[in-house]
Amino acid sequence: MNKTRLLTFIVVVFLFLFSACKKDVEPTVNTTLAMGTVITQSVYGEDVEGTISKVTKLVNDLDTKRLSWRIEGSEIYNINKTGEAEVSKVVLDCIQTCLEISKDTDNLFDITVGNLTNLWGIGTENAKLPTEKEIENAIKNIDASRISINGNTIKVAEGQNLDLGAVGKGLACDEIKFLLDSESSFIPGGIFSVGGSILLYGENPNTKNGTFNVGIRNPYGTENDSMGIITCKKVCVSTSGDYEKILTVDGKNYHHILNPKTGYPAESNITGVTVVSESGVLSDALSTACFILGYGDKSKELLSKYNSSAVFIMKDRKVHTFGNIEFKIIDDSFKMG
């Protein structure tokens, strides 16, 4: 999905989020671009412009100074360039969480996929369908268990490259929450969308119990169509699906969620999954992991371990939920499984 289409989708989602609410309190809305995606802040409270500016700077700094593997001088760039580098506590904690999830999924979720994602380039101007030989070479060094940690120094094995794209947006949500919690100016509530991850902060002043309605995209419709609603608050929500960032070659679509074992876009029994968690890193990482795993016992065990909930959209339009989640279908072409 290009930035213009994504921006349109985000705006529609936010309109949808507030359409079910009374119009007695209006948020301040700000939209910008960072981390290769659209960042939308919809913040309740008075004089929130300063806070919005701080959030914008935070997300930009997180990308350029810490997470980007493309920007020279960032922590991940330095690791990939030299094989090891010191990192901030933010990045260290994130990588440690990723390594734990890698163990839980037998490395189906793996942050050492940098060579593979760079090879495909899906979502960039350099997207291409690689040859089997190129894919074979790209996956031979994928193995998160070969990452070593000594204090705050991260070291990768020879030939490995990190890519934190599967958790970066979720980490941004966590860092935004930390910033807002420490702000001297009180922010009663708001929605902070970073690409496919959303932070629902505080409470919605326009509903009795402070909840927000989050629309889940219809995988078979346009980017403006929702098939269901999750009602929640004070959580992070992340979605992974095979309908975003598509490379089309000879009439065949290739999505951007790659299976580290095969080197090709992941194939499972689902077309999309949305994960709800108190942690943005977890919601982001688990949505990717669950998409690759598909709906089944392994995904349920993974979600249960991390106290997270999910909505799975099957390829036959059946829908399954797991965990403590309030969800309803609003498109009759979908049915609960």
mmCIF file of C-alpha atoms in Angstrom:
data_model
loop_
_atom_site.group_PDB
_atom_site.id
_atom_site.type_symbol
_atom_site.label_atom_id
_atom_site.label_comp_id
_atom_site.label_asym_id
_atom_site.label_seq_id
_atom_site.Cartn_x
_atom_site.Cartn_y
_atom_site.Cartn_z
ATOM 1 C CA MET A 1 0.000 0.000 0.000
ATOM 2 C CA ASN A 2 1.533 3.369 -0.936
ATOM 3 C CA LYS A 3 1.625 6.277 1.496
ATOM 4 C CA THR A 4 -1.266 8.142 -0.118
ATOM 5 C CA ARG A 5 -3.591 5.146 0.025
ATOM 6 C CA LEU A 6 -2.460 4.347 3.567
ATOM 7 C CA LEU A 7 -3.120 7.918 4.643
ATOM 8 C CA THR A 8 -6.648 7.684 3.222
ATOM 9 C CA PHE A 9 -7.212 4.417 5.073
ATOM 10 C CA ILE A 10 -5.937 5.804 8.384
ATOM 11 C CA VAL A 11 -8.160 8.869 8.121
ATOM 12 C CA VAL A 12 -11.212 6.715 7.401
ATOM 13 C CA VAL A 13 -10.367 4.417 10.305
ATOM 14 C CA PHE A 14 -10.166 7.376 12.646
ATOM 15 C CA LEU A 15 -13.467 8.721 11.397
ATOM 16 C CA PHE A 16 -14.908 5.269 12.005
ATOM 17 C CA LEU A 17 -13.440 5.161 15.488
ATOM 18 C CA PHE A 18 -15.220 8.327 16.473
ATOM 19 C CA SER A 19 -18.421 7.836 14.518
ATOM 20 C CA ALA A 20 -19.911 5.681 17.262
ATOM 21 C CA CYS A 21 -19.125 8.297 19.888
ATOM 22 C CA LYS A 22 -20.971 11.381 20.964
ATOM 23 C CA LYS A 23 -19.560 14.504 19.378
ATOM 24 C CA ASP A 24 -19.316 16.423 22.654
ATOM 25 C CA VAL A 25 -15.506 16.252 22.881
ATOM 26 C CA GLU A 26 -13.345 16.701 19.802
ATOM 27 C CA PRO A 27 -9.725 15.524 19.677
ATOM 28 C CA THR A 28 -6.825 17.395 18.151
ATOM 29 C CA VAL A 29 -5.682 15.413 15.109
ATOM 30 C CA ASN A 30 -2.214 15.464 13.575
ATOM 31 C CA THR A 31 -0.894 13.338 10.717
ATOM 32 C CA THR A 32 2.687 13.031 9.543
ATOM 33 C CA LEU A 33 5.066 10.548 7.926
ATOM 34 C CA ALA A 34 7.790 8.638 9.776
ATOM 35 C CA MET A 35 9.241 5.117 9.897
ATOM 36 C CA GLY A 36 8.145 4.679 6.297
ATOM 37 C CA THR A 37 4.479 4.940 7.236
ATOM 38 C CA VAL A 38 1.718 7.298 8.346
ATOM 39 C CA ILE A 39 1.674 8.466 11.963
ATOM 40 C CA THR A 40 -1.695 9.775 13.130
ATOM 41 C CA GLN A 41 -2.255 11.271 16.571
ATOM 42 C CA SER A 42 -5.767 11.993 17.792
ATOM 43 C CA VAL A 43 -5.410 13.506 21.241
ATOM 44 C CA TYR A 44 -7.978 14.662 23.782
ATOM 45 C CA GLY A 45 -7.255 17.503 26.169
ATOM 46 C CA GLU A 46 -6.375 21.165 26.025
ATOM 47 C CA ASP A 47 -3.152 22.646 24.675
ATOM 48 C CA VAL A 48 -1.882 19.298 23.402
ATOM 49 C CA GLU A 49 0.144 20.694 20.490
ATOM 50 C CA GLY A 50 3.358 20.541 22.520
ATOM 51 C CA THR A 51 2.776 16.901 23.372
ATOM 52 C CA ILE A 52 1.994 16.088 19.746
ATOM 53 C CA SER A 53 5.295 17.680 18.695
ATOM 54 C CA LYS A 54 7.167 15.615 21.287
ATOM 55 C CA VAL A 55 5.545 12.413 20.051
ATOM 56 C CA THR A 56 6.447 13.257 16.458
ATOM 57 C CA LYS A 57 10.078 13.865 17.424
ATOM 58 C CA LEU A 58 10.154 10.676 19.490
ATOM 59 C CA VAL A 59 9.001 8.512 16.580
ATOM 60 C CA ASN A 60 11.433 10.155 14.173
ATOM 61 C CA ASP A 61 14.324 9.699 16.602
ATOM 62 C CA LEU A 62 13.366 6.080 17.249
ATOM 63 C CA ASP A 63 13.588 5.414 13.539
ATOM 64 C CA THR A 64 16.663 7.428 12.590
ATOM 65 C CA LYS A 65 18.770 6.871 15.713
ATOM 66 C CA ARG A 66 17.780 3.360 16.763
ATOM 67 C CA LEU A 67 15.773 1.075 14.477
ATOM 68 C CA SER A 68 16.482 1.836 10.832
ATOM 69 C CA TRP A 69 18.831 -0.551 9.045
ATOM 70 C CA ARG A 70 19.040 1.907 6.154
ATOM 71 C CA ILE A 71 20.031 5.116 7.971
ATOM 72 C CA GLU A 72 23.733 5.434 8.702
ATOM 73 C CA GLY A 73 24.490 5.806 12.405
ATOM 74 C CA SER A 74 21.355 4.154 13.767
ATOM 75 C CA GLU A 75 21.895 1.374 16.283
ATOM 76 C CA ILE A 76 20.620 -1.384 13.995
ATOM 77 C CA TYR A 77 22.620 0.018 11.075
ATOM 78 C CA ASN A 78 25.767 -0.087 13.213
ATOM 79 C CA ILE A 79 25.157 -3.713 14.202
ATOM 80 C CA ASN A 80 24.650 -4.745 10.594
ATOM 81 C CA LYS A 81 27.695 -2.809 9.401
ATOM 82 C CA THR A 82 30.238 -4.029 11.958
ATOM 83 C CA GLY A 83 28.663 -7.201 13.331
ATOM 84 C CA GLU A 84 28.273 -5.791 16.824
ATOM 85 C CA ALA A 85 27.446 -2.519 18.538
ATOM 86 C CA GLU A 86 26.264 -1.044 21.799
ATOM 87 C CA VAL A 87 22.563 -0.285 21.926
ATOM 88 C CA SER A 88 20.167 1.645 24.136
ATOM 89 C CA LYS A 89 18.075 -0.092 26.788
ATOM 90 C CA VAL A 90 15.022 0.442 24.573
ATOM 91 C CA VAL A 91 16.532 -1.549 21.711
ATOM 92 C CA LEU A 92 18.120 -4.114 24.030
ATOM 93 C CA ASP A 93 14.810 -4.899 25.729
ATOM 94 C CA CYS A 94 13.062 -5.109 22.364
ATOM 95 C CA ILE A 95 15.630 -7.520 20.938
ATOM 96 C CA GLN A 96 15.460 -9.705 24.040
ATOM 97 C CA THR A 97 11.683 -9.959 23.654
ATOM 98 C CA CYS A 98 12.119 -10.848 19.986
ATOM 99 C CA LEU A 99 14.606 -13.585 20.849
ATOM 100 C CA GLU A 100 12.162 -15.087 23.328
ATOM 101 C CA ILE A 101 9.395 -15.150 20.724
ATOM 102 C CA SER A 102 11.832 -16.672 18.226
ATOM 103 C CA LYS A 103 12.377 -19.565 20.637
ATOM 104 C CA ASP A 104 8.635 -19.935 21.117
ATOM 105 C CA THR A 105 8.054 -20.188 17.357
ATOM 106 C CA ASP A 106 11.087 -22.264 16.352
ATOM 107 C CA ASN A 107 12.424 -19.165 14.598
ATOM 108 C CA LEU A 108 9.377 -18.677 12.387
ATOM 109 C CA PHE A 109 9.514 -15.209 13.917
ATOM 110 C CA ASP A 110 13.095 -14.072 13.419
ATOM 111 C CA ILE A 111 14.736 -10.650 13.365
ATOM 112 C CA THR A 112 17.813 -11.881 11.460
ATOM 113 C CA VAL A 113 15.819 -11.735 8.214
ATOM 114 C CA GLY A 114 17.488 -8.532 7.033
ATOM 115 C CA ASN A 115 19.121 -10.121 3.989
ATOM 116 C CA LEU A 116 15.826 -11.696 2.951
ATOM 117 C CA THR A 117 13.627 -8.617 3.354
ATOM 118 C CA ASN A 118 16.212 -6.516 1.550
ATOM 119 C CA LEU A 119 16.322 -9.067 -1.273
ATOM 120 C CA TRP A 120 12.565 -8.958 -1.875
ATOM 121 C CA GLY A 121 12.293 -5.219 -1.195
ATOM 122 C CA ILE A 122 8.497 -5.405 -0.977
ATOM 123 C CA GLY A 123 7.076 -2.001 -0.129
ATOM 124 C CA THR A 124 10.065 -0.220 -1.689
ATOM 125 C CA GLU A 125 10.951 0.998 -5.171
ATOM 126 C CA ASN A 126 13.349 -1.948 -5.494
ATOM 127 C CA ALA A 127 10.774 -4.722 -5.040
ATOM 128 C CA LYS A 128 11.430 -7.786 -7.177
ATOM 129 C CA LEU A 129 10.773 -11.522 -7.379
ATOM 130 C CA PRO A 130 14.098 -13.138 -6.444
ATOM 131 C CA THR A 131 15.472 -16.301 -7.975
ATOM 132 C CA GLU A 132 15.490 -19.525 -5.978
ATOM 133 C CA LYS A 133 19.275 -19.286 -5.712
ATOM 134 C CA GLU A 134 19.078 -15.753 -4.328
ATOM 135 C CA ILE A 135 16.514 -16.852 -1.742
ATOM 136 C CA GLU A 136 18.623 -19.852 -0.775
ATOM 137 C CA ASN A 137 21.604 -17.587 -0.148
ATOM 138 C CA ALA A 138 19.498 -15.063 1.787
ATOM 139 C CA ILE A 139 18.014 -17.560 4.254
ATOM 140 C CA LYS A 140 21.144 -19.580 5.029
ATOM 141 C CA ASN A 141 22.213 -17.260 7.861
ATOM 142 C CA ILE A 142 18.775 -16.656 9.374
ATOM 143 C CA ASP A 143 18.920 -17.899 12.955
ATOM 144 C CA ALA A 144 18.144 -15.600 15.873
ATOM 145 C CA SER A 145 19.707 -18.063 18.323
ATOM 146 C CA ARG A 146 23.118 -17.025 16.955
ATOM 147 C CA ILE A 147 22.681 -13.484 18.293
ATOM 148 C CA SER A 148 24.767 -12.922 21.413
ATOM 149 C CA ILE A 149 24.249 -10.293 24.096
ATOM 150 C CA ASN A 150 26.976 -9.047 26.423
ATOM 151 C CA GLY A 151 25.768 -6.219 28.634
ATOM 152 C CA ASN A 152 24.322 -3.691 26.218
ATOM 153 C CA THR A 153 26.311 -4.975 23.234
ATOM 154 C CA ILE A 154 24.514 -6.933 20.531
ATOM 155 C CA LYS A 155 26.552 -9.206 18.272
ATOM 156 C CA VAL A 156 25.273 -11.040 15.213
ATOM 157 C CA ALA A 157 26.865 -13.985 13.451
ATOM 158 C CA GLU A 158 28.856 -13.487 10.276
ATOM 159 C CA GLY A 159 26.583 -12.859 7.319
ATOM 160 C CA GLN A 160 23.569 -11.911 9.440
ATOM 161 C CA ASN A 161 21.615 -8.672 9.196
ATOM 162 C CA LEU A 162 18.926 -7.498 11.592
ATOM 163 C CA ASP A 163 15.542 -6.123 10.562
ATOM 164 C CA LEU A 164 13.200 -4.973 13.339
ATOM 165 C CA GLY A 165 10.401 -4.079 10.941
ATOM 166 C CA ALA A 166 8.111 -6.645 12.559
ATOM 167 C CA VAL A 167 8.257 -4.838 15.913
ATOM 168 C CA GLY A 168 9.273 -1.259 15.177
ATOM 169 C CA LYS A 169 5.791 0.237 15.014
ATOM 170 C CA GLY A 170 4.771 -1.564 18.183
ATOM 171 C CA LEU A 171 7.889 -0.336 19.951
ATOM 172 C CA ALA A 172 6.984 3.200 18.889
ATOM 173 C CA CYS A 173 3.585 2.741 20.579
ATOM 174 C CA ASP A 174 5.298 1.630 23.793
ATOM 175 C CA GLU A 175 7.646 4.598 23.724
ATOM 176 C CA ILE A 176 4.753 6.989 23.097
ATOM 177 C CA LYS A 177 2.954 5.561 26.127
ATOM 178 C CA PHE A 178 6.072 5.985 28.260
ATOM 179 C CA LEU A 179 6.371 9.606 27.116
ATOM 180 C CA LEU A 180 2.719 10.380 27.819
ATOM 181 C CA ASP A 181 2.843 8.731 31.242
ATOM 182 C CA SER A 182 5.788 10.965 32.161
ATOM 183 C CA GLU A 183 4.344 14.174 30.716
ATOM 184 C CA SER A 184 3.597 16.933 33.209
ATOM 185 C CA SER A 185 0.602 18.021 31.111
ATOM 186 C CA PHE A 186 -2.287 15.624 31.610
ATOM 187 C CA ILE A 187 -3.533 13.823 28.512
ATOM 188 C CA PRO A 188 -6.835 12.103 29.356
ATOM 189 C CA GLY A 189 -6.859 9.921 26.273
ATOM 190 C CA GLY A 190 -6.044 9.508 22.631
ATOM 191 C CA ILE A 191 -5.335 7.239 19.698
ATOM 192 C CA PHE A 192 -1.821 7.008 18.299
ATOM 193 C CA SER A 193 -1.523 5.074 15.053
ATOM 194 C CA VAL A 194 1.888 4.033 13.752
ATOM 195 C CA GLY A 195 1.273 2.103 10.554
ATOM 196 C CA GLY A 196 -0.323 -1.208 11.468
ATOM 197 C CA SER A 197 0.011 -0.660 15.221
ATOM 198 C CA ILE A 198 -2.259 1.476 17.378
ATOM 199 C CA LEU A 199 -1.902 2.701 20.963
ATOM 200 C CA LEU A 200 -5.203 3.370 22.722
ATOM 201 C CA TYR A 201 -4.068 5.681 25.483
ATOM 202 C CA GLY A 202 -6.135 6.579 28.526
ATOM 203 C CA GLU A 203 -9.871 6.753 28.008
ATOM 204 C CA ASN A 204 -12.311 7.934 25.377
ATOM 205 C CA PRO A 205 -14.247 10.818 26.991
ATOM 206 C CA ASN A 206 -17.185 10.221 24.661
ATOM 207 C CA THR A 207 -18.139 6.743 25.905
ATOM 208 C CA LYS A 208 -19.482 5.670 29.289
ATOM 209 C CA ASN A 209 -16.683 3.234 30.068
ATOM 210 C CA GLY A 210 -13.925 5.044 28.181
ATOM 211 C CA THR A 211 -13.532 2.447 25.439
ATOM 212 C CA PHE A 212 -12.601 2.991 21.800
ATOM 213 C CA ASN A 213 -13.947 1.161 18.757
ATOM 214 C CA VAL A 214 -11.194 -0.116 16.463
ATOM 215 C CA GLY A 215 -12.196 -1.227 12.990
ATOM 216 C CA ILE A 216 -10.597 -4.329 11.462
ATOM 217 C CA ARG A 217 -10.076 -4.030 7.733
ATOM 218 C CA ASN A 218 -11.950 -6.280 5.337
ATOM 219 C CA PRO A 219 -9.144 -8.171 3.549
ATOM 220 C CA TYR A 220 -11.346 -8.614 0.485
ATOM 221 C CA GLY A 221 -12.548 -5.020 0.264
ATOM 222 C CA THR A 222 -10.863 -1.685 -0.208
ATOM 223 C CA GLU A 223 -8.564 -0.160 2.379
ATOM 224 C CA ASN A 224 -11.570 1.822 3.627
ATOM 225 C CA ASP A 225 -13.783 -1.197 4.386
ATOM 226 C CA SER A 226 -14.095 -2.695 7.874
ATOM 227 C CA MET A 227 -15.427 -6.178 8.586
ATOM 228 C CA GLY A 228 -15.550 -5.979 12.367
ATOM 229 C CA ILE A 229 -14.999 -3.902 15.489
ATOM 230 C CA ILE A 230 -12.845 -4.471 18.540
ATOM 231 C CA THR A 231 -13.905 -2.495 21.621
ATOM 232 C CA CYS A 232 -11.100 -1.863 24.105
ATOM 233 C CA LYS A 233 -8.979 0.697 25.948
ATOM 234 C CA LYS A 234 -5.488 1.125 27.411
ATOM 235 C CA VAL A 235 -3.994 -1.460 25.048
ATOM 236 C CA CYS A 236 -2.048 -1.746 21.821
ATOM 237 C CA VAL A 237 -3.577 -3.255 18.699
ATOM 238 C CA SER A 238 -1.540 -4.577 15.761
ATOM 239 C CA THR A 239 -2.634 -6.182 12.513
ATOM 240 C CA SER A 240 -0.780 -8.353 10.008
ATOM 241 C CA GLY A 241 -2.348 -9.367 6.705
ATOM 242 C CA ASP A 242 -1.554 -10.635 3.236
ATOM 243 C CA TYR A 243 -3.312 -7.676 1.605
ATOM 244 C CA GLU A 244 -0.739 -4.961 2.402
ATOM 245 C CA LYS A 245 2.573 -4.172 0.695
ATOM 246 C CA ILE A 246 1.985 -6.345 -2.338
ATOM 247 C CA LEU A 247 4.404 -7.169 -5.151
ATOM 248 C CA THR A 248 2.603 -8.368 -8.295
ATOM 249 C CA VAL A 249 4.539 -10.365 -10.892
ATOM 250 C CA ASP A 250 2.842 -12.008 -13.886
ATOM 251 C CA GLY A 251 -0.542 -11.638 -12.220
ATOM 252 C CA LYS A 252 0.518 -13.271 -8.948
ATOM 253 C CA ASN A 253 0.603 -11.330 -5.676
ATOM 254 C CA TYR A 254 3.426 -11.641 -3.152
ATOM 255 C CA HIS A 255 2.893 -10.057 0.269
ATOM 256 C CA HIS A 256 5.597 -8.727 2.582
ATOM 257 C CA ILE A 257 5.335 -11.159 5.532
ATOM 258 C CA LEU A 258 8.112 -13.611 4.751
ATOM 259 C CA ASN A 259 8.592 -17.103 6.162
ATOM 260 C CA PRO A 260 12.228 -17.302 7.342
ATOM 261 C CA LYS A 261 12.296 -21.045 6.673
ATOM 262 C CA THR A 262 11.189 -20.963 3.033
ATOM 263 C CA GLY A 263 12.238 -17.445 2.084
ATOM 264 C CA TYR A 264 8.869 -16.842 0.438
ATOM 265 C CA PRO A 265 5.761 -14.970 1.628
ATOM 266 C CA ALA A 266 4.178 -16.940 4.464
ATOM 267 C CA GLU A 267 1.274 -19.222 3.612
ATOM 268 C CA SER A 268 -1.209 -20.281 6.266
ATOM 269 C CA ASN A 269 -4.948 -20.738 6.766
ATOM 270 C CA ILE A 270 -5.560 -17.046 7.520
ATOM 271 C CA THR A 271 -5.578 -13.841 5.517
ATOM 272 C CA GLY A 272 -5.211 -11.507 8.495
ATOM 273 C CA VAL A 273 -4.811 -11.424 12.259
ATOM 274 C CA THR A 274 -5.231 -8.617 14.776
ATOM 275 C CA VAL A 275 -3.585 -8.931 18.192
ATOM 276 C CA VAL A 276 -4.467 -6.967 21.331
ATOM 277 C CA SER A 277 -1.893 -6.668 24.103
ATOM 278 C CA GLU A 278 -0.808 -4.262 26.814
ATOM 279 C CA SER A 279 2.555 -4.066 25.019
ATOM 280 C CA GLY A 280 3.051 -2.632 21.564
ATOM 281 C CA VAL A 281 6.129 -4.771 20.934
ATOM 282 C CA LEU A 282 4.143 -7.871 21.836
ATOM 283 C CA SER A 283 1.088 -6.965 19.765
ATOM 284 C CA ASP A 284 3.292 -6.220 16.744
ATOM 285 C CA ALA A 285 5.547 -9.263 17.057
ATOM 286 C CA LEU A 286 2.707 -11.638 17.890
ATOM 287 C CA SER A 287 0.591 -10.492 14.951
ATOM 288 C CA THR A 288 3.477 -11.351 12.618
ATOM 289 C CA ALA A 289 4.174 -14.654 14.370
ATOM 290 C CA CYS A 290 0.513 -15.671 14.415
ATOM 291 C CA PHE A 291 0.118 -14.813 10.747
ATOM 292 C CA ILE A 292 2.983 -17.144 9.847
ATOM 293 C CA LEU A 293 1.774 -19.865 12.228
ATOM 294 C CA GLY A 294 -1.853 -19.566 11.149
ATOM 295 C CA TYR A 295 -4.856 -20.226 13.352
ATOM 296 C CA GLY A 296 -4.345 -23.247 15.575
ATOM 297 C CA ASP A 297 -2.930 -24.555 18.833
ATOM 298 C CA LYS A 298 0.535 -23.044 18.349
ATOM 299 C CA SER A 299 -0.859 -19.532 17.902
ATOM 300 C CA LYS A 300 -3.174 -19.983 20.873
ATOM 301 C CA GLU A 301 -0.305 -21.184 23.071
ATOM 302 C CA LEU A 302 1.797 -18.218 21.998
ATOM 303 C CA LEU A 303 -0.957 -15.706 22.713
ATOM 304 C CA SER A 304 -1.734 -17.335 26.044
ATOM 305 C CA LYS A 305 1.896 -17.167 27.166
ATOM 306 C CA TYR A 306 1.981 -13.421 26.570
ATOM 307 C CA ASN A 307 -1.527 -12.735 27.921
ATOM 308 C CA SER A 308 -2.722 -11.420 24.573
ATOM 309 C CA SER A 309 -5.924 -11.734 22.546
ATOM 310 C CA ALA A 310 -6.552 -11.969 18.826
ATOM 311 C CA VAL A 311 -9.015 -11.995 15.951
ATOM 312 C CA PHE A 312 -8.155 -14.396 13.118
ATOM 313 C CA ILE A 313 -9.717 -13.921 9.681
ATOM 314 C CA MET A 314 -9.681 -17.184 7.762
ATOM 315 C CA LYS A 315 -9.387 -17.398 3.996
ATOM 316 C CA ASP A 316 -12.942 -18.758 3.824
ATOM 317 C CA ARG A 317 -14.237 -15.622 5.648
ATOM 318 C CA LYS A 318 -14.791 -17.431 8.911
ATOM 319 C CA VAL A 319 -13.577 -15.554 11.978
ATOM 320 C CA HIS A 320 -12.083 -16.937 15.184
ATOM 321 C CA THR A 321 -11.275 -15.037 18.354
ATOM 322 C CA PHE A 322 -8.942 -16.020 21.161
ATOM 323 C CA GLY A 323 -8.599 -14.594 24.639
ATOM 324 C CA ASN A 324 -10.500 -11.903 26.455
ATOM 325 C CA ILE A 325 -11.613 -9.717 23.574
ATOM 326 C CA GLU A 326 -14.804 -7.809 22.747
ATOM 327 C CA PHE A 327 -15.394 -8.189 19.028
ATOM 328 C CA LYS A 328 -18.347 -8.049 16.668
ATOM 329 C CA ILE A 329 -18.739 -8.592 12.936
ATOM 330 C CA ILE A 330 -20.282 -5.724 10.951
ATOM 331 C CA ASP A 331 -20.026 -7.296 7.474
ATOM 332 C CA ASP A 332 -22.492 -10.131 6.827
ATOM 333 C CA SER A 333 -20.132 -11.841 4.388
ATOM 334 C CA PHE A 334 -18.074 -12.945 7.403
ATOM 335 C CA LYS A 335 -19.204 -15.486 9.998
ATOM 336 C CA MET A 336 -17.868 -16.601 13.353
ATOM 337 C CA GLY A 337 -16.167 -19.984 13.020
#
